[in-house]
């Protein structure tokens, strides 16, 4: 579906949202793509290489071709392939640059085989020198390498500046950015809070987490750990408690308007659909307005991250994605 505002945006979804369904294994990743499209959730599809391909990281060409064929059979459009840069620190030692290059290149080749226009990687996962070495391959394969900016990143991040300098130096359109809306969260997800309370956290602890998160102190997580220590939370709860300092951002959309004008693709990250105080719809509406103001043209990809603590039997990714699409449509600028 294409949205109806004045921007040329196309709704997409990522199979990462369907992590719980993938783990259940009732359907293969390619079968899930067909079900997503046939159910009317989206006709533009992003996948995560490590989740999708059994042959990852080598990614067998025949397996990639089967995914291409599955997408084509239902008339869908492949958008981005989430890729990884595993430096491997173990008894064999760290990967050398040529090993890492081949590790990444195999994923880029799979992206080209399927027909993805872009390969998405975390901001800063690859050095500027390493990315520059990939530019001839990116141009040969006609695949863009897109660094995803998310969570607690800031518009003045040195990694963003390095990326822009690299692109200007080589005068290339083969590298770009993905804007992820986890950068601009208005508040903690309600179900995230509920899951932590159920795991033994207290309202006082979560209030302190909110203050530390909004204060952006570099030692925020260390301080919160000290406050949480007497509660003796289980490791999964502690990992979830750390999420505000790794995956939740509290910037304002206005701070990112210049960046949005320089963005190749957009991830609409959400964790649940509990919209108390417009905590989900508010940033979504502001993002849509900013995209319209910058004349953005491209995909807006729904990405549900709440499967980290919500189960498929109570929160089906199909229902969540459908609800998110409805919320996105309702948040169209006036």
mmCIF file of C-alpha atoms in Angstrom:
data_model
loop_
_atom_site.group_PDB
_atom_site.id
_atom_site.type_symbol
_atom_site.label_atom_id
_atom_site.label_comp_id
_atom_site.label_asym_id
_atom_site.label_seq_id
_atom_site.Cartn_x
_atom_site.Cartn_y
_atom_site.Cartn_z
ATOM 1 C CA UNK A 1 0.000 0.000 0.000
ATOM 2 C CA UNK A 2 1.089 3.564 -0.616
ATOM 3 C CA UNK A 3 0.128 6.187 1.935
ATOM 4 C CA UNK A 4 -2.141 9.027 0.941
ATOM 5 C CA UNK A 5 -0.240 12.107 2.131
ATOM 6 C CA UNK A 6 1.908 14.205 -0.194
ATOM 7 C CA UNK A 7 5.077 12.207 0.404
ATOM 8 C CA UNK A 8 5.829 9.252 -1.843
ATOM 9 C CA UNK A 9 6.023 6.653 0.913
ATOM 10 C CA UNK A 10 5.320 2.941 0.738
ATOM 11 C CA UNK A 11 4.311 0.873 3.769
ATOM 12 C CA UNK A 12 6.536 -2.122 4.445
ATOM 13 C CA UNK A 13 7.082 -4.635 7.204
ATOM 14 C CA UNK A 14 10.034 -6.677 8.388
ATOM 15 C CA UNK A 15 10.082 -10.358 9.251
ATOM 16 C CA UNK A 16 11.960 -9.354 12.395
ATOM 17 C CA UNK A 17 8.527 -8.400 13.765
ATOM 18 C CA UNK A 18 7.601 -12.064 13.361
ATOM 19 C CA UNK A 19 10.454 -13.375 15.516
ATOM 20 C CA UNK A 20 8.088 -15.334 17.769
ATOM 21 C CA UNK A 21 6.398 -16.954 14.780
ATOM 22 C CA UNK A 22 9.775 -17.783 13.231
ATOM 23 C CA UNK A 23 10.899 -19.399 16.477
ATOM 24 C CA UNK A 24 7.718 -21.484 16.659
ATOM 25 C CA UNK A 25 8.625 -22.934 13.271
ATOM 26 C CA UNK A 26 5.072 -23.645 12.128
ATOM 27 C CA UNK A 27 5.911 -21.923 8.843
ATOM 28 C CA UNK A 28 9.206 -21.349 7.074
ATOM 29 C CA UNK A 29 10.437 -17.765 6.606
ATOM 30 C CA UNK A 30 9.441 -17.852 2.938
ATOM 31 C CA UNK A 31 5.989 -19.190 3.842
ATOM 32 C CA UNK A 32 5.594 -16.363 6.358
ATOM 33 C CA UNK A 33 6.321 -13.831 3.617
ATOM 34 C CA UNK A 34 3.531 -15.303 1.542
ATOM 35 C CA UNK A 35 1.145 -15.254 4.510
ATOM 36 C CA UNK A 36 2.005 -11.621 5.322
ATOM 37 C CA UNK A 37 1.271 -10.525 1.766
ATOM 38 C CA UNK A 38 -1.865 -12.653 1.330
ATOM 39 C CA UNK A 39 -3.295 -11.291 4.595
ATOM 40 C CA UNK A 40 -2.921 -7.730 3.314
ATOM 41 C CA UNK A 41 -0.400 -6.570 5.924
ATOM 42 C CA UNK A 42 2.170 -5.322 3.411
ATOM 43 C CA UNK A 43 3.475 -5.883 -0.088
ATOM 44 C CA UNK A 44 6.983 -4.595 0.651
ATOM 45 C CA UNK A 45 9.115 -6.924 2.773
ATOM 46 C CA UNK A 46 12.365 -6.636 4.733
ATOM 47 C CA UNK A 47 14.134 -9.672 6.163
ATOM 48 C CA UNK A 48 16.956 -10.294 8.621
ATOM 49 C CA UNK A 49 19.726 -12.442 7.154
ATOM 50 C CA UNK A 50 20.598 -14.314 10.345
ATOM 51 C CA UNK A 51 16.945 -15.160 11.019
ATOM 52 C CA UNK A 52 15.940 -15.959 7.474
ATOM 53 C CA UNK A 53 18.658 -18.055 5.884
ATOM 54 C CA UNK A 54 19.536 -21.477 7.277
ATOM 55 C CA UNK A 55 22.872 -21.237 5.445
ATOM 56 C CA UNK A 56 23.817 -17.934 7.129
ATOM 57 C CA UNK A 57 26.457 -16.538 7.086
ATOM 58 C CA UNK A 58 27.563 -18.198 3.845
ATOM 59 C CA UNK A 59 24.005 -17.834 2.448
ATOM 60 C CA UNK A 60 23.702 -20.434 -0.268
ATOM 61 C CA UNK A 61 22.807 -18.869 -3.606
ATOM 62 C CA UNK A 62 20.034 -21.397 -4.188
ATOM 63 C CA UNK A 63 18.472 -20.533 -0.817
ATOM 64 C CA UNK A 64 18.584 -16.823 -1.665
ATOM 65 C CA UNK A 65 17.022 -17.577 -5.047
ATOM 66 C CA UNK A 66 14.177 -19.478 -3.360
ATOM 67 C CA UNK A 67 13.422 -16.416 -1.236
ATOM 68 C CA UNK A 68 13.481 -14.245 -4.362
ATOM 69 C CA UNK A 69 11.026 -16.607 -6.042
ATOM 70 C CA UNK A 70 8.752 -16.686 -2.966
ATOM 71 C CA UNK A 71 8.578 -12.889 -2.956
ATOM 72 C CA UNK A 72 7.935 -12.732 -6.685
ATOM 73 C CA UNK A 73 5.153 -15.339 -6.539
ATOM 74 C CA UNK A 74 3.033 -13.074 -4.345
ATOM 75 C CA UNK A 75 3.915 -9.897 -6.225
ATOM 76 C CA UNK A 76 5.778 -8.365 -3.294
ATOM 77 C CA UNK A 77 8.736 -5.984 -3.282
ATOM 78 C CA UNK A 78 11.952 -6.818 -1.399
ATOM 79 C CA UNK A 79 13.261 -3.769 0.470
ATOM 80 C CA UNK A 80 16.259 -4.260 2.792
ATOM 81 C CA UNK A 81 18.272 -7.197 4.073
ATOM 82 C CA UNK A 82 19.500 -6.858 7.645
ATOM 83 C CA UNK A 83 23.157 -7.915 7.652
ATOM 84 C CA UNK A 84 25.827 -8.330 10.306
ATOM 85 C CA UNK A 85 29.527 -7.672 10.771
ATOM 86 C CA UNK A 86 30.753 -10.466 13.043
ATOM 87 C CA UNK A 87 34.339 -9.675 14.034
ATOM 88 C CA UNK A 88 34.574 -13.061 15.821
ATOM 89 C CA UNK A 89 36.435 -12.852 19.089
ATOM 90 C CA UNK A 90 37.067 -16.417 20.264
ATOM 91 C CA UNK A 91 39.873 -18.976 20.502
ATOM 92 C CA UNK A 92 40.633 -18.459 16.815
ATOM 93 C CA UNK A 93 41.166 -14.753 17.415
ATOM 94 C CA UNK A 94 39.654 -11.730 15.723
ATOM 95 C CA UNK A 95 38.718 -11.913 12.032
ATOM 96 C CA UNK A 96 41.253 -10.195 9.819
ATOM 97 C CA UNK A 97 39.985 -7.588 7.367
ATOM 98 C CA UNK A 98 39.833 -9.965 4.417
ATOM 99 C CA UNK A 99 37.842 -12.530 6.403
ATOM 100 C CA UNK A 100 35.447 -9.819 7.531
ATOM 101 C CA UNK A 101 35.163 -8.512 3.987
ATOM 102 C CA UNK A 102 34.160 -11.943 2.682
ATOM 103 C CA UNK A 103 31.727 -12.376 5.589
ATOM 104 C CA UNK A 104 29.951 -9.129 4.653
ATOM 105 C CA UNK A 105 30.297 -9.591 0.898
ATOM 106 C CA UNK A 106 28.441 -12.916 0.956
ATOM 107 C CA UNK A 107 25.513 -11.142 2.586
ATOM 108 C CA UNK A 108 25.616 -8.324 0.032
ATOM 109 C CA UNK A 109 25.596 -10.873 -2.784
ATOM 110 C CA UNK A 110 22.549 -12.549 -1.237
ATOM 111 C CA UNK A 111 20.827 -9.153 -1.083
ATOM 112 C CA UNK A 112 21.494 -8.697 -4.792
ATOM 113 C CA UNK A 113 20.227 -12.190 -5.617
ATOM 114 C CA UNK A 114 16.914 -11.611 -3.835
ATOM 115 C CA UNK A 115 16.565 -8.088 -5.219
ATOM 116 C CA UNK A 116 16.865 -5.998 -2.063
ATOM 117 C CA UNK A 117 17.810 -2.411 -2.847
ATOM 118 C CA UNK A 118 19.668 -2.061 0.456
ATOM 119 C CA UNK A 119 21.620 -3.948 3.100
ATOM 120 C CA UNK A 120 21.050 -2.567 6.590
ATOM 121 C CA UNK A 121 23.790 -2.619 9.234
ATOM 122 C CA UNK A 122 24.073 -0.945 12.619
ATOM 123 C CA UNK A 123 25.672 2.496 12.730
ATOM 124 C CA UNK A 124 29.377 2.148 13.472
ATOM 125 C CA UNK A 125 29.453 -1.639 13.016
ATOM 126 C CA UNK A 126 31.850 -1.152 10.102
ATOM 127 C CA UNK A 127 34.742 1.299 9.993
ATOM 128 C CA UNK A 128 34.884 4.052 7.393
ATOM 129 C CA UNK A 129 37.931 2.434 5.767
ATOM 130 C CA UNK A 130 36.129 -0.894 5.591
ATOM 131 C CA UNK A 131 33.027 0.662 4.040
ATOM 132 C CA UNK A 132 35.172 2.469 1.477
ATOM 133 C CA UNK A 133 36.661 -0.880 0.443
ATOM 134 C CA UNK A 134 33.136 -2.170 -0.253
ATOM 135 C CA UNK A 135 32.044 0.688 -2.525
ATOM 136 C CA UNK A 136 33.149 -1.007 -5.792
ATOM 137 C CA UNK A 137 31.243 -4.148 -4.768
ATOM 138 C CA UNK A 138 28.162 -2.146 -3.809
ATOM 139 C CA UNK A 139 28.182 -0.404 -7.174
ATOM 140 C CA UNK A 140 28.720 -3.709 -9.011
ATOM 141 C CA UNK A 141 25.878 -5.411 -7.139
ATOM 142 C CA UNK A 142 23.588 -2.341 -7.239
ATOM 143 C CA UNK A 143 22.970 -2.636 -3.494
ATOM 144 C CA UNK A 144 23.156 0.256 -1.037
ATOM 145 C CA UNK A 145 24.851 -0.197 2.343
ATOM 146 C CA UNK A 146 22.626 1.599 4.850
ATOM 147 C CA UNK A 147 23.737 2.359 8.396
ATOM 148 C CA UNK A 148 20.816 2.257 10.815
ATOM 149 C CA UNK A 149 20.668 5.064 13.371
ATOM 150 C CA UNK A 150 18.574 4.070 16.363
ATOM 151 C CA UNK A 151 18.107 4.028 20.122
ATOM 152 C CA UNK A 152 20.203 6.517 22.053
ATOM 153 C CA UNK A 153 22.155 7.913 19.083
ATOM 154 C CA UNK A 154 22.309 11.684 18.686
ATOM 155 C CA UNK A 155 22.237 13.833 15.517
ATOM 156 C CA UNK A 156 25.792 15.024 16.272
ATOM 157 C CA UNK A 157 27.158 11.493 16.618
ATOM 158 C CA UNK A 158 30.732 11.275 15.263
ATOM 159 C CA UNK A 159 29.736 8.080 13.429
ATOM 160 C CA UNK A 160 27.115 10.031 11.453
ATOM 161 C CA UNK A 161 29.658 12.702 10.551
ATOM 162 C CA UNK A 162 32.171 10.046 9.440
ATOM 163 C CA UNK A 163 29.559 8.459 7.206
ATOM 164 C CA UNK A 164 28.735 11.771 5.537
ATOM 165 C CA UNK A 165 32.410 12.590 5.026
ATOM 166 C CA UNK A 166 32.950 9.202 3.406
ATOM 167 C CA UNK A 167 30.010 9.617 1.070
ATOM 168 C CA UNK A 168 31.203 13.077 0.024
ATOM 169 C CA UNK A 169 34.788 11.891 -0.486
ATOM 170 C CA UNK A 170 33.753 9.111 -2.862
ATOM 171 C CA UNK A 171 30.779 10.971 -4.367
ATOM 172 C CA UNK A 172 28.675 7.828 -4.116
ATOM 173 C CA UNK A 173 25.026 7.015 -3.569
ATOM 174 C CA UNK A 174 25.904 3.447 -2.595
ATOM 175 C CA UNK A 175 25.900 4.264 1.118
ATOM 176 C CA UNK A 176 23.165 5.905 3.150
ATOM 177 C CA UNK A 177 21.192 5.996 6.385
ATOM 178 C CA UNK A 178 18.168 4.297 7.921
ATOM 179 C CA UNK A 179 16.273 6.412 10.453
ATOM 180 C CA UNK A 180 14.767 4.271 13.221
ATOM 181 C CA UNK A 181 11.971 5.816 15.264
ATOM 182 C CA UNK A 182 13.298 4.273 18.487
ATOM 183 C CA UNK A 183 15.376 7.465 18.503
ATOM 184 C CA UNK A 184 12.343 9.565 19.421
ATOM 185 C CA UNK A 185 10.304 7.664 21.999
ATOM 186 C CA UNK A 186 8.014 9.769 24.168
ATOM 187 C CA UNK A 187 7.914 7.318 27.081
ATOM 188 C CA UNK A 188 8.657 3.754 28.088
ATOM 189 C CA UNK A 189 6.352 1.113 26.549
ATOM 190 C CA UNK A 190 3.563 0.206 28.961
ATOM 191 C CA UNK A 191 3.956 -3.547 28.465
ATOM 192 C CA UNK A 192 7.715 -3.268 29.030
ATOM 193 C CA UNK A 193 7.020 -1.669 32.404
ATOM 194 C CA UNK A 194 4.393 -4.290 33.205
ATOM 195 C CA UNK A 195 6.768 -7.136 32.369
ATOM 196 C CA UNK A 196 9.424 -5.730 34.701
ATOM 197 C CA UNK A 197 6.959 -5.234 37.550
ATOM 198 C CA UNK A 198 5.886 -8.854 37.075
ATOM 199 C CA UNK A 199 9.569 -9.846 37.263
ATOM 200 C CA UNK A 200 10.134 -8.113 40.602
ATOM 201 C CA UNK A 201 10.991 -4.520 39.693
ATOM 202 C CA UNK A 202 9.367 -1.741 41.709
ATOM 203 C CA UNK A 203 7.632 1.432 40.614
ATOM 204 C CA UNK A 204 10.394 3.370 42.395
ATOM 205 C CA UNK A 205 13.056 1.603 40.338
ATOM 206 C CA UNK A 206 11.261 2.293 37.063
ATOM 207 C CA UNK A 207 10.749 5.931 38.028
ATOM 208 C CA UNK A 208 14.495 6.189 38.629
ATOM 209 C CA UNK A 209 15.092 4.498 35.266
ATOM 210 C CA UNK A 210 12.922 7.123 33.580
ATOM 211 C CA UNK A 211 14.813 9.994 35.229
ATOM 212 C CA UNK A 212 18.208 8.530 34.324
ATOM 213 C CA UNK A 213 17.081 7.825 30.756
ATOM 214 C CA UNK A 214 15.841 11.348 30.173
ATOM 215 C CA UNK A 215 18.913 12.806 31.880
ATOM 216 C CA UNK A 216 21.228 11.043 29.394
ATOM 217 C CA UNK A 217 23.974 10.622 31.956
ATOM 218 C CA UNK A 218 26.871 8.491 30.666
ATOM 219 C CA UNK A 219 26.820 6.490 33.910
ATOM 220 C CA UNK A 220 23.038 6.028 33.902
ATOM 221 C CA UNK A 221 23.071 2.242 33.602
ATOM 222 C CA UNK A 222 25.726 1.881 36.297
ATOM 223 C CA UNK A 223 23.594 3.976 38.639
ATOM 224 C CA UNK A 224 20.450 2.003 37.858
ATOM 225 C CA UNK A 225 22.221 -1.310 38.402
ATOM 226 C CA UNK A 226 23.186 -0.154 41.883
ATOM 227 C CA UNK A 227 19.559 0.718 42.635
ATOM 228 C CA UNK A 228 18.358 -2.633 41.274
ATOM 229 C CA UNK A 229 20.921 -4.778 43.098
ATOM 230 C CA UNK A 230 18.882 -5.274 46.328
ATOM 231 C CA UNK A 231 15.960 -6.605 44.259
ATOM 232 C CA UNK A 232 18.079 -9.459 42.858
ATOM 233 C CA UNK A 233 16.284 -9.465 39.528
ATOM 234 C CA UNK A 234 16.788 -12.481 37.286
ATOM 235 C CA UNK A 235 19.225 -12.000 34.357
ATOM 236 C CA UNK A 236 16.452 -11.718 31.717
ATOM 237 C CA UNK A 237 14.801 -8.938 33.736
ATOM 238 C CA UNK A 238 18.125 -7.123 34.150
ATOM 239 C CA UNK A 239 18.752 -7.279 30.409
ATOM 240 C CA UNK A 240 15.293 -5.841 29.835
ATOM 241 C CA UNK A 241 15.904 -3.127 32.428
ATOM 242 C CA UNK A 242 18.979 -2.053 30.453
ATOM 243 C CA UNK A 243 16.999 -1.496 27.257
ATOM 244 C CA UNK A 244 16.417 2.260 27.773
ATOM 245 C CA UNK A 245 20.178 2.798 27.617
ATOM 246 C CA UNK A 246 20.703 0.671 24.518
ATOM 247 C CA UNK A 247 17.515 0.586 22.472
ATOM 248 C CA UNK A 248 15.211 3.413 23.624
ATOM 249 C CA UNK A 249 15.953 6.986 22.576
ATOM 250 C CA UNK A 250 14.366 10.129 24.015
ATOM 251 C CA UNK A 251 15.326 12.690 21.371
ATOM 252 C CA UNK A 252 12.770 15.037 19.842
ATOM 253 C CA UNK A 253 11.744 14.582 16.211
ATOM 254 C CA UNK A 254 12.660 18.228 15.534
ATOM 255 C CA UNK A 255 16.287 17.430 16.400
ATOM 256 C CA UNK A 256 16.392 14.967 13.495
ATOM 257 C CA UNK A 257 14.737 17.019 10.748
ATOM 258 C CA UNK A 258 18.011 17.715 8.923
ATOM 259 C CA UNK A 259 18.932 14.047 9.214
ATOM 260 C CA UNK A 260 15.550 12.962 7.828
ATOM 261 C CA UNK A 261 16.282 14.999 4.723
ATOM 262 C CA UNK A 262 19.383 12.819 4.321
ATOM 263 C CA UNK A 263 17.719 9.457 5.004
ATOM 264 C CA UNK A 264 17.359 6.631 2.500
ATOM 265 C CA UNK A 265 14.830 4.524 4.404
ATOM 266 C CA UNK A 266 12.734 4.697 7.579
ATOM 267 C CA UNK A 267 12.036 2.133 10.294
ATOM 268 C CA UNK A 268 8.913 2.762 12.348
ATOM 269 C CA UNK A 269 9.984 0.892 15.471
ATOM 270 C CA UNK A 270 7.309 0.275 18.081
ATOM 271 C CA UNK A 271 7.137 -1.977 21.120
ATOM 272 C CA UNK A 272 3.417 -2.176 21.806
ATOM 273 C CA UNK A 273 0.251 -0.333 20.827
ATOM 274 C CA UNK A 274 -0.740 0.955 24.267
ATOM 275 C CA UNK A 275 -1.101 4.615 23.356
ATOM 276 C CA UNK A 276 -1.451 6.242 26.793
ATOM 277 C CA UNK A 277 -0.713 9.973 26.472
ATOM 278 C CA UNK A 278 -0.093 9.469 22.713
ATOM 279 C CA UNK A 279 3.220 7.778 23.532
ATOM 280 C CA UNK A 280 3.051 5.796 20.267
ATOM 281 C CA UNK A 281 0.915 7.947 17.989
ATOM 282 C CA UNK A 282 2.494 11.271 19.012
ATOM 283 C CA UNK A 283 6.018 10.584 17.698
ATOM 284 C CA UNK A 284 4.505 8.775 14.689
ATOM 285 C CA UNK A 285 2.496 11.860 13.759
ATOM 286 C CA UNK A 286 5.555 14.090 14.172
ATOM 287 C CA UNK A 287 7.670 11.772 12.027
ATOM 288 C CA UNK A 288 5.061 11.769 9.278
ATOM 289 C CA UNK A 289 4.935 15.570 9.346
ATOM 290 C CA UNK A 290 8.733 15.801 9.209
ATOM 291 C CA UNK A 291 8.908 13.355 6.297
ATOM 292 C CA UNK A 292 6.335 15.391 4.430
ATOM 293 C CA UNK A 293 8.264 18.601 5.126
ATOM 294 C CA UNK A 294 11.494 17.107 3.777
ATOM 295 C CA UNK A 295 9.845 15.555 0.712
ATOM 296 C CA UNK A 296 10.906 12.064 1.727
ATOM 297 C CA UNK A 297 10.382 9.357 -0.878
ATOM 298 C CA UNK A 298 10.855 5.724 0.106
ATOM 299 C CA UNK A 299 9.739 2.944 2.402
ATOM 300 C CA UNK A 300 8.379 3.267 5.911
ATOM 301 C CA UNK A 301 8.891 -0.127 7.486
ATOM 302 C CA UNK A 302 6.871 -1.302 10.476
ATOM 303 C CA UNK A 303 9.137 -3.018 13.004
ATOM 304 C CA UNK A 304 7.754 -4.526 16.210
ATOM 305 C CA UNK A 305 10.310 -5.055 18.963
ATOM 306 C CA UNK A 306 7.956 -6.064 21.770
ATOM 307 C CA UNK A 307 8.380 -9.771 21.044
ATOM 308 C CA UNK A 308 11.341 -9.442 23.404
ATOM 309 C CA UNK A 309 8.849 -9.761 26.296
ATOM 310 C CA UNK A 310 5.451 -10.490 24.684
ATOM 311 C CA UNK A 311 4.427 -13.938 23.478
ATOM 312 C CA UNK A 312 2.756 -14.935 20.220
ATOM 313 C CA UNK A 313 -0.258 -16.480 21.960
ATOM 314 C CA UNK A 314 -1.264 -13.094 23.400
ATOM 315 C CA UNK A 315 0.360 -10.743 20.878
ATOM 316 C CA UNK A 316 0.393 -12.175 17.374
ATOM 317 C CA UNK A 317 2.750 -10.300 15.069
ATOM 318 C CA UNK A 318 -0.025 -10.324 12.468
ATOM 319 C CA UNK A 319 -2.386 -8.512 14.837
ATOM 320 C CA UNK A 320 0.346 -6.149 16.026
ATOM 321 C CA UNK A 321 1.376 -5.227 12.476
ATOM 322 C CA UNK A 322 -2.230 -4.675 11.436
ATOM 323 C CA UNK A 323 -2.805 -2.462 14.471
ATOM 324 C CA UNK A 324 0.371 -0.522 13.763
ATOM 325 C CA UNK A 325 -0.683 0.090 10.185
ATOM 326 C CA UNK A 326 -4.036 1.428 11.421
ATOM 327 C CA UNK A 327 -2.244 3.708 13.906
ATOM 328 C CA UNK A 328 0.110 4.951 11.187
ATOM 329 C CA UNK A 329 -2.753 5.751 8.848
ATOM 330 C CA UNK A 330 -4.629 7.580 11.610
ATOM 331 C CA UNK A 331 -1.518 9.655 12.329
ATOM 332 C CA UNK A 332 -1.482 11.258 8.878
ATOM 333 C CA UNK A 333 -0.716 15.007 9.037
ATOM 334 C CA UNK A 334 -3.808 17.196 8.872
#
